[in-house]
């Protein structure tokens, strides 16, 4: 990668399953912004998964690790699929997404949920429920039950087997992700809903107490509410427009954000950003990826929806590249493409033409040219 201080370094890791297909379209978008808008960045492509494992014995080979270590931001595709059976579990864990989140301390995962009016006919929820839906789920990403110890499967004296995992949080782990939520809310509608299960779990009691204390100490200008996770799941499909910023723990955020996909039309539409702490130079490591998985059942068929990945680039432009105007430009281009009827199979209404993955990328690029021309003419 370039060592020029003004060039942002982006590692592009397509991953497995449909990951390389959707990421290829996001890379085309990044190339457009580099050539047409002069965004100062250098891209480095890197492999992950079965192919590098067969060649090197590592799912995350050394050159990929180097590219990610050097990068200001990582554009990630997806992991997992039937091919994982060919990779030993220990090799998979050593280079897995959980280990990467821990390595880079990507503790705050932002998942924006926005209902696009153009998809009202294909969305699972009624149009009146989706009106004005625009909220963000912030999921704590490097603690909780996914990382707690002890964990394992053991054999009991009576011959049964017992599986166990440990849910745990500390004050600092709760407070730093809650602070991210409060700070984001100040730039939006000023409302935070903290989700827990404090009526059952001690970790949630701690969570609620620490969020409440931080609010009183530093963020009393932001409206704070609390909600149990089971109620939150119901409210997301009953009245999602009530939310502005939702903050919650690792496992709850994992589940609720997939549930919230129904408020955006499809899981294939959802982007995400995983953010680390700010360093002494004011930069923070970030990994951008669509929320969907590797979808091995459709991998290689060229029909996957790339908009989750493309909208992850919107987040990258805004949060890492510090190009809010360009982020708005891409967001408008996606809206225009959808308004003009561009649909992949997962978001297509009955009788609508279904675009391939690349054709959807073409539609967004064509819309980008139109939006950029319009903006230039207005200026």
Short mmCIF file of C-alpha atoms in Angstrom, two decimals:
data_model
loop_
_atom_site.label_atom_id
_atom_site.label_comp_id
_atom_site.label_asym_id
_atom_site.label_seq_id
_atom_site.Cartn_x
_atom_site.Cartn_y
_atom_site.Cartn_z
CA UNK A 1 0.00 0.00 0.00
CA UNK A 2 1.01 3.60 -0.49
CA UNK A 3 2.74 5.21 2.46
CA UNK A 4 1.53 8.70 1.52
CA UNK A 5 0.02 10.23 4.65
CA UNK A 6 -2.96 11.72 2.83
CA UNK A 7 -3.98 8.42 1.22
CA UNK A 8 -6.39 6.28 3.19
CA UNK A 9 -5.59 2.59 2.98
CA UNK A 10 -8.48 0.21 2.27
CA UNK A 11 -8.12 -3.58 2.40
CA UNK A 12 -10.74 -5.32 0.25
CA UNK A 13 -11.40 -8.87 1.46
CA UNK A 14 -14.22 -10.62 -0.39
CA UNK A 15 -14.19 -13.72 1.78
CA UNK A 16 -16.37 -16.74 1.00
CA UNK A 17 -19.69 -17.68 -0.56
CA UNK A 18 -21.38 -14.63 -2.08
CA UNK A 19 -18.84 -12.36 -0.37
CA UNK A 20 -16.52 -11.92 -3.38
CA UNK A 21 -19.51 -11.31 -5.69
CA UNK A 22 -21.06 -8.50 -3.66
CA UNK A 23 -17.70 -7.01 -2.67
CA UNK A 24 -16.70 -6.78 -6.34
CA UNK A 25 -19.58 -4.32 -6.83
CA UNK A 26 -18.55 -2.27 -3.78
CA UNK A 27 -15.03 -2.12 -5.14
CA UNK A 28 -16.39 -0.73 -8.43
CA UNK A 29 -18.11 1.98 -6.36
CA UNK A 30 -14.87 2.82 -4.55
CA UNK A 31 -13.04 2.98 -7.89
CA UNK A 32 -15.69 5.41 -9.14
CA UNK A 33 -15.17 7.73 -6.16
CA UNK A 34 -11.39 7.56 -6.58
CA UNK A 35 -11.51 8.44 -10.28
CA UNK A 36 -14.56 10.73 -10.47
CA UNK A 37 -14.46 12.47 -7.10
CA UNK A 38 -10.77 12.32 -6.25
CA UNK A 39 -11.23 10.50 -2.95
CA UNK A 40 -7.65 9.92 -1.70
CA UNK A 41 -7.45 6.19 -1.09
CA UNK A 42 -5.47 3.19 -2.17
CA UNK A 43 -7.11 -0.25 -2.38
CA UNK A 44 -5.45 -3.59 -1.72
CA UNK A 45 -7.27 -6.81 -2.57
CA UNK A 46 -6.72 -9.82 -0.33
CA UNK A 47 -8.05 -13.36 -0.04
CA UNK A 48 -9.72 -15.16 2.84
CA UNK A 49 -11.15 -18.65 3.33
CA UNK A 50 -10.83 -22.02 1.63
CA UNK A 51 -8.75 -20.95 -1.38
CA UNK A 52 -5.87 -19.45 0.62
CA UNK A 53 -6.17 -22.26 3.17
CA UNK A 54 -5.54 -24.90 0.51
CA UNK A 55 -2.48 -22.93 -0.66
CA UNK A 56 -1.03 -21.78 2.68
CA UNK A 57 -2.72 -23.74 5.49
CA UNK A 58 -4.30 -20.53 6.78
CA UNK A 59 -7.78 -19.10 6.12
CA UNK A 60 -6.23 -15.71 6.83
CA UNK A 61 -2.84 -15.86 5.07
CA UNK A 62 0.05 -13.62 6.01
CA UNK A 63 -0.37 -11.19 3.10
CA UNK A 64 -4.05 -10.70 3.97
CA UNK A 65 -3.19 -10.14 7.63
CA UNK A 66 -0.58 -7.59 6.56
CA UNK A 67 -3.06 -5.77 4.32
CA UNK A 68 -5.61 -5.60 7.15
CA UNK A 69 -3.02 -4.51 9.73
CA UNK A 70 -1.92 -1.62 7.50
CA UNK A 71 -5.42 -0.57 6.51
CA UNK A 72 -7.40 2.34 7.91
CA UNK A 73 -10.54 0.47 6.87
CA UNK A 74 -11.39 -3.06 5.79
CA UNK A 75 -14.15 -3.79 3.28
CA UNK A 76 -15.24 -7.31 4.21
CA UNK A 77 -17.44 -9.73 2.28
CA UNK A 78 -18.69 -12.77 4.18
CA UNK A 79 -17.42 -15.94 5.86
CA UNK A 80 -18.65 -19.50 6.21
CA UNK A 81 -20.39 -22.09 4.08
CA UNK A 82 -20.14 -25.81 3.21
CA UNK A 83 -16.48 -25.34 2.36
CA UNK A 84 -15.76 -24.83 6.07
CA UNK A 85 -15.93 -28.62 6.45
CA UNK A 86 -12.66 -28.77 4.54
CA UNK A 87 -10.98 -26.46 7.04
CA UNK A 88 -10.15 -27.78 10.53
CA UNK A 89 -12.04 -25.94 13.31
CA UNK A 90 -8.81 -24.68 14.90
CA UNK A 91 -7.69 -23.14 11.61
CA UNK A 92 -11.10 -21.52 11.18
CA UNK A 93 -11.04 -20.07 14.71
CA UNK A 94 -7.49 -18.76 14.31
CA UNK A 95 -8.51 -16.58 11.38
CA UNK A 96 -12.21 -16.14 12.09
CA UNK A 97 -14.20 -12.95 12.32
CA UNK A 98 -14.44 -13.16 16.13
CA UNK A 99 -10.66 -13.24 16.40
CA UNK A 100 -10.37 -10.24 14.06
CA UNK A 101 -12.88 -8.25 16.09
CA UNK A 102 -10.85 -9.00 19.20
CA UNK A 103 -7.49 -8.29 17.55
CA UNK A 104 -8.53 -4.82 16.37
CA UNK A 105 -10.80 -4.18 19.38
CA UNK A 106 -13.77 -3.43 17.10
CA UNK A 107 -16.09 -2.97 20.04
CA UNK A 108 -18.90 -0.86 18.48
CA UNK A 109 -20.93 -2.36 15.65
CA UNK A 110 -23.31 0.10 13.94
CA UNK A 111 -26.19 -1.27 11.88
CA UNK A 112 -28.44 1.40 10.32
CA UNK A 113 -32.04 0.38 9.66
CA UNK A 114 -33.79 2.52 7.05
CA UNK A 115 -37.03 1.66 5.28
CA UNK A 116 -36.85 2.67 1.63
CA UNK A 117 -40.29 3.69 0.29
CA UNK A 118 -39.45 2.11 -3.08
CA UNK A 119 -39.46 -1.32 -1.43
CA UNK A 120 -42.81 -1.00 0.35
CA UNK A 121 -44.46 -3.59 -1.91
CA UNK A 122 -41.76 -6.23 -1.44
CA UNK A 123 -41.05 -5.62 2.26
CA UNK A 124 -42.47 -8.21 4.70
CA UNK A 125 -43.99 -5.49 6.91
CA UNK A 126 -46.87 -3.19 5.98
CA UNK A 127 -46.10 0.21 4.47
CA UNK A 128 -47.78 2.05 7.36
CA UNK A 129 -45.49 0.25 9.83
CA UNK A 130 -42.41 1.18 7.81
CA UNK A 131 -43.26 4.88 7.47
CA UNK A 132 -40.38 7.08 8.70
CA UNK A 133 -38.28 4.12 9.92
CA UNK A 134 -34.68 5.32 10.36
CA UNK A 135 -32.72 4.06 13.34
CA UNK A 136 -29.34 2.59 14.23
CA UNK A 137 -28.59 -0.49 16.31
CA UNK A 138 -25.26 -0.28 18.14
CA UNK A 139 -24.13 -3.73 19.19
CA UNK A 140 -21.30 -4.31 21.64
CA UNK A 141 -19.01 -6.58 19.62
CA UNK A 142 -15.96 -7.78 21.57
CA UNK A 143 -17.35 -8.97 24.91
CA UNK A 144 -20.39 -10.78 26.25
CA UNK A 145 -21.21 -14.45 25.78
CA UNK A 146 -19.34 -14.81 22.47
CA UNK A 147 -16.03 -14.09 24.23
CA UNK A 148 -16.66 -15.08 27.87
CA UNK A 149 -14.72 -17.83 29.62
CA UNK A 150 -15.10 -20.58 30.68
CA UNK A 151 -16.80 -22.19 27.72
CA UNK A 152 -16.90 -25.69 26.34
CA UNK A 153 -18.59 -29.08 26.27
CA UNK A 154 -17.91 -31.60 29.02
CA UNK A 155 -19.03 -35.08 29.99
CA UNK A 156 -20.83 -35.40 33.32
CA UNK A 157 -20.43 -38.33 35.75
CA UNK A 158 -23.84 -39.69 34.77
CA UNK A 159 -22.83 -39.89 31.11
CA UNK A 160 -24.65 -36.81 29.90
CA UNK A 161 -22.86 -34.05 28.01
CA UNK A 162 -23.08 -30.43 29.13
CA UNK A 163 -22.39 -27.35 27.01
CA UNK A 164 -21.66 -24.06 28.73
CA UNK A 165 -20.83 -20.46 27.85
CA UNK A 166 -20.20 -17.45 30.04
CA UNK A 167 -21.96 -14.11 29.67
CA UNK A 168 -19.96 -11.32 31.27
CA UNK A 169 -19.45 -7.56 31.06
CA UNK A 170 -17.31 -5.03 32.91
CA UNK A 171 -18.04 -1.38 33.64
CA UNK A 172 -15.62 -0.12 30.98
CA UNK A 173 -16.97 -2.48 28.31
CA UNK A 174 -20.52 -1.26 28.88
CA UNK A 175 -19.65 2.40 29.17
CA UNK A 176 -17.59 2.73 26.03
CA UNK A 177 -20.26 1.30 23.75
CA UNK A 178 -22.98 3.27 25.55
CA UNK A 179 -20.92 6.42 25.03
CA UNK A 180 -20.85 5.66 21.29
CA UNK A 181 -24.64 5.45 21.34
CA UNK A 182 -25.12 8.72 23.23
CA UNK A 183 -22.66 10.57 20.98
CA UNK A 184 -24.40 9.28 17.85
CA UNK A 185 -27.82 10.22 19.22
CA UNK A 186 -26.63 13.81 19.65
CA UNK A 187 -26.16 13.98 15.87
CA UNK A 188 -29.59 12.47 15.19
CA UNK A 189 -32.91 12.83 17.08
CA UNK A 190 -31.41 12.69 20.56
CA UNK A 191 -32.93 9.40 21.76
CA UNK A 192 -31.23 6.24 23.03
CA UNK A 193 -33.01 3.00 23.88
CA UNK A 194 -30.82 0.61 25.88
CA UNK A 195 -31.87 -3.03 25.52
CA UNK A 196 -31.13 -5.69 28.13
CA UNK A 197 -32.70 -8.50 30.18
CA UNK A 198 -32.24 -6.96 33.61
CA UNK A 199 -35.21 -8.83 35.06
CA UNK A 200 -33.27 -12.10 34.73
CA UNK A 201 -29.55 -11.58 34.12
CA UNK A 202 -27.00 -10.02 36.46
CA UNK A 203 -24.95 -8.88 33.47
CA UNK A 204 -27.99 -6.94 32.31
CA UNK A 205 -28.47 -5.43 35.77
CA UNK A 206 -24.89 -4.15 35.53
CA UNK A 207 -25.51 -3.01 31.95
CA UNK A 208 -28.58 -0.99 32.91
CA UNK A 209 -26.95 0.55 35.98
CA UNK A 210 -23.84 1.62 34.07
CA UNK A 211 -25.76 3.04 31.10
CA UNK A 212 -27.99 4.97 33.51
CA UNK A 213 -25.02 6.32 35.46
CA UNK A 214 -23.15 7.41 32.32
CA UNK A 215 -26.28 9.14 31.07
CA UNK A 216 -26.63 11.10 34.30
CA UNK A 217 -22.94 12.04 34.38
CA UNK A 218 -22.35 13.09 30.76
CA UNK A 219 -25.41 12.86 28.52
CA UNK A 220 -28.44 14.21 30.34
CA UNK A 221 -29.33 16.19 27.20
CA UNK A 222 -30.11 12.88 25.44
CA UNK A 223 -33.37 11.06 26.11
CA UNK A 224 -32.72 7.59 27.58
CA UNK A 225 -35.14 4.69 27.79
CA UNK A 226 -34.70 1.01 28.70
CA UNK A 227 -36.37 -2.02 27.16
CA UNK A 228 -36.20 -5.76 27.73
CA UNK A 229 -34.90 -7.64 24.71
CA UNK A 230 -38.03 -9.72 24.16
CA UNK A 231 -40.15 -6.56 24.06
CA UNK A 232 -37.60 -4.90 21.77
CA UNK A 233 -37.95 -7.73 19.25
CA UNK A 234 -41.71 -7.24 19.24
CA UNK A 235 -41.47 -3.45 18.99
CA UNK A 236 -39.08 -3.64 16.01
CA UNK A 237 -41.79 -5.32 13.93
CA UNK A 238 -44.73 -3.52 15.59
CA UNK A 239 -43.52 0.10 15.62
CA UNK A 240 -39.91 0.44 14.42
CA UNK A 241 -40.25 4.19 13.79
CA UNK A 242 -40.18 4.81 17.56
CA UNK A 243 -36.44 4.10 17.69
CA UNK A 244 -33.54 6.48 17.01
CA UNK A 245 -30.44 4.79 18.46
CA UNK A 246 -30.65 1.37 20.12
CA UNK A 247 -27.68 0.07 22.11
CA UNK A 248 -27.36 -3.47 23.37
CA UNK A 249 -25.02 -6.36 24.14
CA UNK A 250 -23.35 -8.74 21.76
CA UNK A 251 -25.82 -11.61 21.50
CA UNK A 252 -28.93 -9.41 21.74
CA UNK A 253 -27.58 -7.11 19.02
CA UNK A 254 -26.80 -10.07 16.78
CA UNK A 255 -30.39 -11.29 16.96
CA UNK A 256 -32.22 -7.95 16.95
CA UNK A 257 -30.38 -6.57 13.92
CA UNK A 258 -31.39 -9.56 11.81
CA UNK A 259 -34.95 -9.08 13.04
CA UNK A 260 -34.72 -5.41 12.06
CA UNK A 261 -33.80 -6.41 8.51
CA UNK A 262 -37.52 -6.91 7.98
CA UNK A 263 -37.92 -3.17 8.43
CA UNK A 264 -35.55 -2.52 5.53
CA UNK A 265 -36.95 -5.02 3.05
CA UNK A 266 -34.29 -7.73 3.11
CA UNK A 267 -31.21 -8.86 5.02
CA UNK A 268 -29.35 -8.19 1.78
CA UNK A 269 -29.97 -4.46 2.23
CA UNK A 270 -28.26 -4.04 5.60
CA UNK A 271 -24.78 -2.50 5.93
CA UNK A 272 -22.66 -2.33 9.05
CA UNK A 273 -19.55 -0.71 10.47
CA UNK A 274 -17.44 -2.16 13.28
CA UNK A 275 -15.34 0.53 14.96
CA UNK A 276 -12.33 0.37 17.23
CA UNK A 277 -11.03 2.99 19.68
CA UNK A 278 -9.70 6.33 18.45
CA UNK A 279 -5.89 6.37 18.45
CA UNK A 280 -3.59 9.27 19.30
CA UNK A 281 -3.71 10.47 15.68
CA UNK A 282 -7.49 10.69 15.71
CA UNK A 283 -8.00 7.59 13.55
CA UNK A 284 -9.86 4.42 14.40
CA UNK A 285 -9.71 0.99 12.80
CA UNK A 286 -12.94 0.11 11.05
CA UNK A 287 -14.36 -2.94 9.31
CA UNK A 288 -17.29 -2.45 6.94
CA UNK A 289 -19.44 -5.37 5.84
CA UNK A 290 -22.98 -6.32 4.86
CA UNK A 291 -24.90 -7.97 7.67
CA UNK A 292 -25.84 -11.02 5.58
CA UNK A 293 -23.83 -14.23 5.64
CA UNK A 294 -22.10 -16.18 2.89
CA UNK A 295 -25.37 -17.66 1.48
CA UNK A 296 -23.68 -20.76 0.04
CA UNK A 297 -26.93 -21.89 -1.58
CA UNK A 298 -26.72 -19.05 -4.11
CA UNK A 299 -22.95 -18.51 -4.23
CA UNK A 300 -21.55 -18.37 -7.74
CA UNK A 301 -24.93 -17.78 -9.38
CA UNK A 302 -24.53 -14.02 -9.66
CA UNK A 303 -27.92 -13.23 -8.11
CA UNK A 304 -26.96 -11.94 -4.65
CA UNK A 305 -27.99 -8.44 -3.60
CA UNK A 306 -24.88 -6.21 -3.38
CA UNK A 307 -26.67 -3.23 -1.78
CA UNK A 308 -25.75 -4.21 1.78
CA UNK A 309 -22.10 -4.11 0.76
CA UNK A 310 -22.53 -0.95 -1.33
CA UNK A 311 -24.28 0.81 1.54
CA UNK A 312 -21.39 -0.25 3.79
CA UNK A 313 -19.30 1.95 1.49
CA UNK A 314 -21.70 4.81 2.35
CA UNK A 315 -20.70 4.30 5.99
CA UNK A 316 -17.02 4.10 5.07
CA UNK A 317 -17.21 7.38 3.14
CA UNK A 318 -18.83 9.04 6.12
CA UNK A 319 -16.88 7.60 9.05
CA UNK A 320 -13.39 6.68 7.81
CA UNK A 321 -12.85 8.72 4.66
CA UNK A 322 -14.54 11.83 6.14
CA UNK A 323 -16.44 12.50 2.92
CA UNK A 324 -20.01 13.21 4.07
CA UNK A 325 -21.00 14.81 0.76
CA UNK A 326 -19.83 11.74 -1.13
CA UNK A 327 -21.65 9.49 1.34
CA UNK A 328 -24.85 11.46 0.65
CA UNK A 329 -24.18 11.15 -3.08
CA UNK A 330 -23.95 7.34 -2.92
CA UNK A 331 -27.00 7.12 -0.67
CA UNK A 332 -28.99 9.16 -3.21
CA UNK A 333 -27.73 6.97 -6.04
CA UNK A 334 -28.92 3.80 -4.29
CA UNK A 335 -32.30 5.44 -3.68
CA UNK A 336 -32.50 6.48 -7.34
CA UNK A 337 -31.65 2.99 -8.58
CA UNK A 338 -34.37 1.49 -6.39
CA UNK A 339 -36.89 4.19 -7.34
CA UNK A 340 -36.18 3.39 -11.00
CA UNK A 341 -37.09 -0.24 -10.39
CA UNK A 342 -33.69 -1.91 -9.94
CA UNK A 343 -34.32 -5.16 -8.08
CA UNK A 344 -32.38 -8.29 -7.23
CA UNK A 345 -34.36 -11.45 -6.51
CA UNK A 346 -34.59 -10.90 -2.74
CA UNK A 347 -36.33 -7.51 -3.06
CA UNK A 348 -38.28 -8.02 -6.28
CA UNK A 349 -42.05 -7.56 -6.37
CA UNK A 350 -44.12 -10.14 -8.22
CA UNK A 351 -43.56 -9.77 -11.95
CA UNK A 352 -40.57 -7.43 -11.59
CA UNK A 353 -37.42 -8.01 -13.61
CA UNK A 354 -34.70 -9.48 -11.42
CA UNK A 355 -31.23 -8.04 -11.90
CA UNK A 356 -28.01 -9.94 -11.47
CA UNK A 357 -25.48 -8.87 -8.86
CA UNK A 358 -23.43 -7.04 -11.47
CA UNK A 359 -26.49 -5.45 -13.07
CA UNK A 360 -27.43 -3.97 -9.71
CA UNK A 361 -23.91 -2.59 -9.48
CA UNK A 362 -24.38 -1.13 -12.98
CA UNK A 363 -27.65 0.48 -11.90
CA UNK A 364 -26.03 2.17 -8.90
CA UNK A 365 -23.07 3.39 -10.97
CA UNK A 366 -25.41 4.80 -13.61
CA UNK A 367 -27.38 6.56 -10.87
CA UNK A 368 -24.13 7.91 -9.41
CA UNK A 369 -23.28 9.52 -12.74
CA UNK A 370 -26.72 11.14 -12.90
CA UNK A 371 -26.72 12.36 -9.29
CA UNK A 372 -23.17 13.72 -9.59
CA UNK A 373 -24.06 15.58 -12.81
CA UNK A 374 -27.12 17.08 -11.15
CA UNK A 375 -25.09 18.21 -8.14
CA UNK A 376 -22.46 19.75 -10.43
CA UNK A 377 -25.11 21.61 -12.43
CA UNK A 378 -26.68 23.02 -9.24
CA UNK A 379 -23.29 24.22 -8.06
#
